[in-house]
Amino acid sequence: MGRRKKDSAEARKEAKSTLYVAKLMNNPTSPRKTRLVADMIRGVDVDKALGILKYCPRESAPKMYKLVLSAVANWQAKNEGKRLEDSQLYVKQIMVDEGRTMKRMRTAPQGRGYRIRKRSNHITVILGSRVDEASVAPKAEEENK
């Protein structure tokens, strides 16, 4: 492997070490309905996002609540010894992608059948720390000088 490839691979690995990710695959709710919930918590602090999801009446809110808790647990696994309150975690990115669609038939009049599409989605939550980003920005400016 060349030096340039090795350096870029190490840079990607370093960038991934500061991201805290949780994924939910094949959630049996349509992506459009789930995106409404995801839009409510995008860019919000984790404590506030958990409060929003706890009292949201939509079907995908409890699943997303567990997913955010899983991402917080991933943060704790990577950062042993640090306090959660001091890190100022927030929902950096949340993506709702379309999953597989099950196709079913519903009986219709005069011997016909109507197609029903039962959609699913994949949810990806990425948490970021406002403290880490504040300390990384001055270092990047020093390197450019």
Tab-separated table of C-alpha atoms in Angstrom:
chain	number	residue	atom	x	y	z
A	1	MET	CA	0.000	0.000	0.000
A	2	GLY	CA	1.301	3.424	-0.937
A	3	ARG	CA	1.969	6.168	1.554
A	4	ARG	CA	-0.876	8.364	0.318
A	5	LYS	CA	-3.423	5.535	0.585
A	6	LYS	CA	-2.193	4.637	4.039
A	7	ASP	CA	-2.459	8.246	5.221
A	8	SER	CA	-5.991	8.613	3.875
A	9	ALA	CA	-7.026	5.285	5.446
A	10	GLU	CA	-5.666	6.431	8.812
A	11	ALA	CA	-7.487	9.754	8.463
A	12	ARG	CA	-10.772	7.918	7.775
A	13	LYS	CA	-10.189	5.648	10.751
A	14	GLU	CA	-9.496	8.654	12.990
A	15	ALA	CA	-12.665	10.383	11.780
A	16	LYS	CA	-14.725	7.246	12.494
A	17	SER	CA	-13.362	7.006	16.016
A	18	THR	CA	-15.101	10.261	16.939
A	19	LEU	CA	-18.470	9.168	15.486
A	20	TYR	CA	-20.901	7.130	17.534
A	21	VAL	CA	-23.291	5.189	15.318
A	22	ALA	CA	-26.352	2.987	15.822
A	23	LYS	CA	-28.408	1.364	13.046
A	24	LEU	CA	-31.846	-0.192	12.883
A	25	MET	CA	-32.410	-2.337	9.816
A	26	ASN	CA	-35.773	-3.385	8.325
A	27	ASN	CA	-37.978	-1.296	10.596
A	28	PRO	CA	-41.530	-2.213	9.443
A	29	THR	CA	-42.790	1.358	9.095
A	30	SER	CA	-42.897	3.388	5.915
A	31	PRO	CA	-39.890	5.703	5.485
A	32	ARG	CA	-42.084	8.737	4.963
A	33	LYS	CA	-43.728	8.361	8.387
A	34	THR	CA	-40.402	7.704	10.087
A	35	ARG	CA	-38.751	10.767	8.517
A	36	LEU	CA	-41.300	12.977	10.266
A	37	VAL	CA	-39.999	11.749	13.627
A	38	ALA	CA	-36.364	11.938	12.505
A	39	ASP	CA	-36.776	15.579	11.491
A	40	MET	CA	-37.909	16.444	15.021
A	41	ILE	CA	-34.646	15.296	16.636
A	42	ARG	CA	-32.046	16.155	13.982
A	43	GLY	CA	-29.408	18.503	15.446
A	44	VAL	CA	-30.901	18.398	18.947
A	45	ASP	CA	-29.045	17.541	22.176
A	46	VAL	CA	-29.425	13.895	23.213
A	47	ASP	CA	-31.306	14.609	26.452
A	48	LYS	CA	-33.846	16.780	24.655
A	49	ALA	CA	-34.163	14.270	21.786
A	50	LEU	CA	-34.917	11.459	24.244
A	51	GLY	CA	-37.591	13.623	25.863
A	52	ILE	CA	-39.166	14.395	22.499
A	53	LEU	CA	-39.199	10.738	21.479
A	54	LYS	CA	-40.555	9.559	24.822
A	55	TYR	CA	-43.738	11.609	24.462
A	56	CYS	CA	-44.171	11.466	20.686
A	57	PRO	CA	-47.346	9.520	19.764
A	58	ARG	CA	-46.036	8.186	16.437
A	59	GLU	CA	-45.355	4.489	15.921
A	60	SER	CA	-41.659	4.814	15.102
A	61	ALA	CA	-40.843	7.026	18.126
A	62	PRO	CA	-40.249	4.195	20.666
A	63	LYS	CA	-37.970	2.382	18.219
A	64	MET	CA	-36.000	5.549	17.563
A	65	TYR	CA	-35.814	6.176	21.329
A	66	LYS	CA	-34.103	2.796	21.793
A	67	LEU	CA	-31.831	3.530	18.841
A	68	VAL	CA	-30.618	6.822	20.347
A	69	LEU	CA	-30.022	5.031	23.661
A	70	SER	CA	-27.970	2.442	21.766
A	71	ALA	CA	-25.866	5.184	20.173
A	72	VAL	CA	-25.273	6.690	23.636
A	73	ALA	CA	-24.177	3.254	24.884
A	74	ASN	CA	-21.752	3.067	21.940
A	75	TRP	CA	-20.357	6.453	23.003
A	76	GLN	CA	-19.883	5.161	26.547
A	77	ALA	CA	-18.074	2.066	25.270
A	78	LYS	CA	-15.588	4.201	23.313
A	79	ASN	CA	-15.137	6.826	26.056
A	80	GLU	CA	-14.719	5.011	29.340
A	81	GLY	CA	-13.964	7.341	32.207
A	82	LYS	CA	-15.621	10.403	30.609
A	83	ARG	CA	-18.886	11.812	31.888
A	84	LEU	CA	-21.874	11.934	29.580
A	85	GLU	CA	-22.952	15.373	30.827
A	86	ASP	CA	-19.576	16.954	30.037
A	87	SER	CA	-19.457	15.724	26.429
A	88	GLN	CA	-22.559	17.623	25.216
A	89	LEU	CA	-23.712	14.889	22.828
A	90	TYR	CA	-26.158	15.788	20.075
A	91	VAL	CA	-27.778	14.051	17.110
A	92	LYS	CA	-25.308	14.963	14.386
A	93	GLN	CA	-26.963	12.986	11.599
A	94	ILE	CA	-30.041	10.844	11.314
A	95	MET	CA	-30.861	9.111	8.059
A	96	VAL	CA	-33.973	7.158	7.146
A	97	ASP	CA	-33.389	5.071	4.035
A	98	GLU	CA	-35.852	2.844	2.246
A	99	GLY	CA	-35.613	-0.837	3.114
A	100	ARG	CA	-37.169	-3.801	1.380
A	101	THR	CA	-40.788	-3.682	0.267
A	102	MET	CA	-43.032	-6.710	0.684
A	103	LYS	CA	-45.614	-7.017	-2.050
A	104	ARG	CA	-49.015	-8.436	-1.170
A	105	MET	CA	-52.332	-8.787	-2.987
A	106	ARG	CA	-55.714	-7.619	-1.694
A	107	THR	CA	-58.869	-9.002	-3.211
A	108	ALA	CA	-60.812	-6.547	-5.320
A	109	PRO	CA	-64.209	-6.630	-7.034
A	110	GLN	CA	-64.869	-8.650	-10.187
A	111	GLY	CA	-62.036	-11.096	-9.623
A	112	ARG	CA	-59.248	-8.524	-9.620
A	113	GLY	CA	-56.516	-8.046	-7.082
A	114	TYR	CA	-54.940	-4.797	-5.911
A	115	ARG	CA	-51.279	-4.662	-4.992
A	116	ILE	CA	-50.313	-3.615	-1.485
A	117	ARG	CA	-46.760	-2.489	-0.759
A	118	LYS	CA	-45.651	-2.981	2.834
A	119	ARG	CA	-42.650	-0.719	3.135
A	120	SER	CA	-39.792	-0.855	5.597
A	121	ASN	CA	-36.820	1.383	6.321
A	122	HIS	CA	-33.307	1.531	7.708
A	123	ILE	CA	-32.524	4.166	10.345
A	124	THR	CA	-28.969	5.354	11.055
A	125	VAL	CA	-28.230	7.652	13.998
A	126	ILE	CA	-24.843	9.364	14.308
A	127	LEU	CA	-24.048	11.261	17.490
A	128	GLY	CA	-21.430	13.967	17.770
A	129	SER	CA	-19.888	15.780	20.695
A	130	ARG	CA	-19.901	19.566	20.725
A	131	VAL	CA	-16.814	19.539	22.979
A	132	ASP	CA	-14.724	17.420	20.564
A	133	GLU	CA	-15.655	19.566	17.565
A	134	ALA	CA	-14.708	22.759	19.399
A	135	SER	CA	-11.245	21.387	20.175
A	136	VAL	CA	-10.677	19.976	16.646
A	137	ALA	CA	-11.417	23.270	14.856
A	138	PRO	CA	-8.425	25.247	16.291
A	139	LYS	CA	-6.056	22.336	15.512
A	140	ALA	CA	-7.150	22.321	11.867
A	141	GLU	CA	-6.509	26.059	11.587
A	142	GLU	CA	-2.995	25.648	13.027
A	143	GLU	CA	-2.145	22.923	10.507
A	144	ASN	CA	-3.218	25.130	7.582
A	145	LYS	CA	-0.820	27.904	8.596
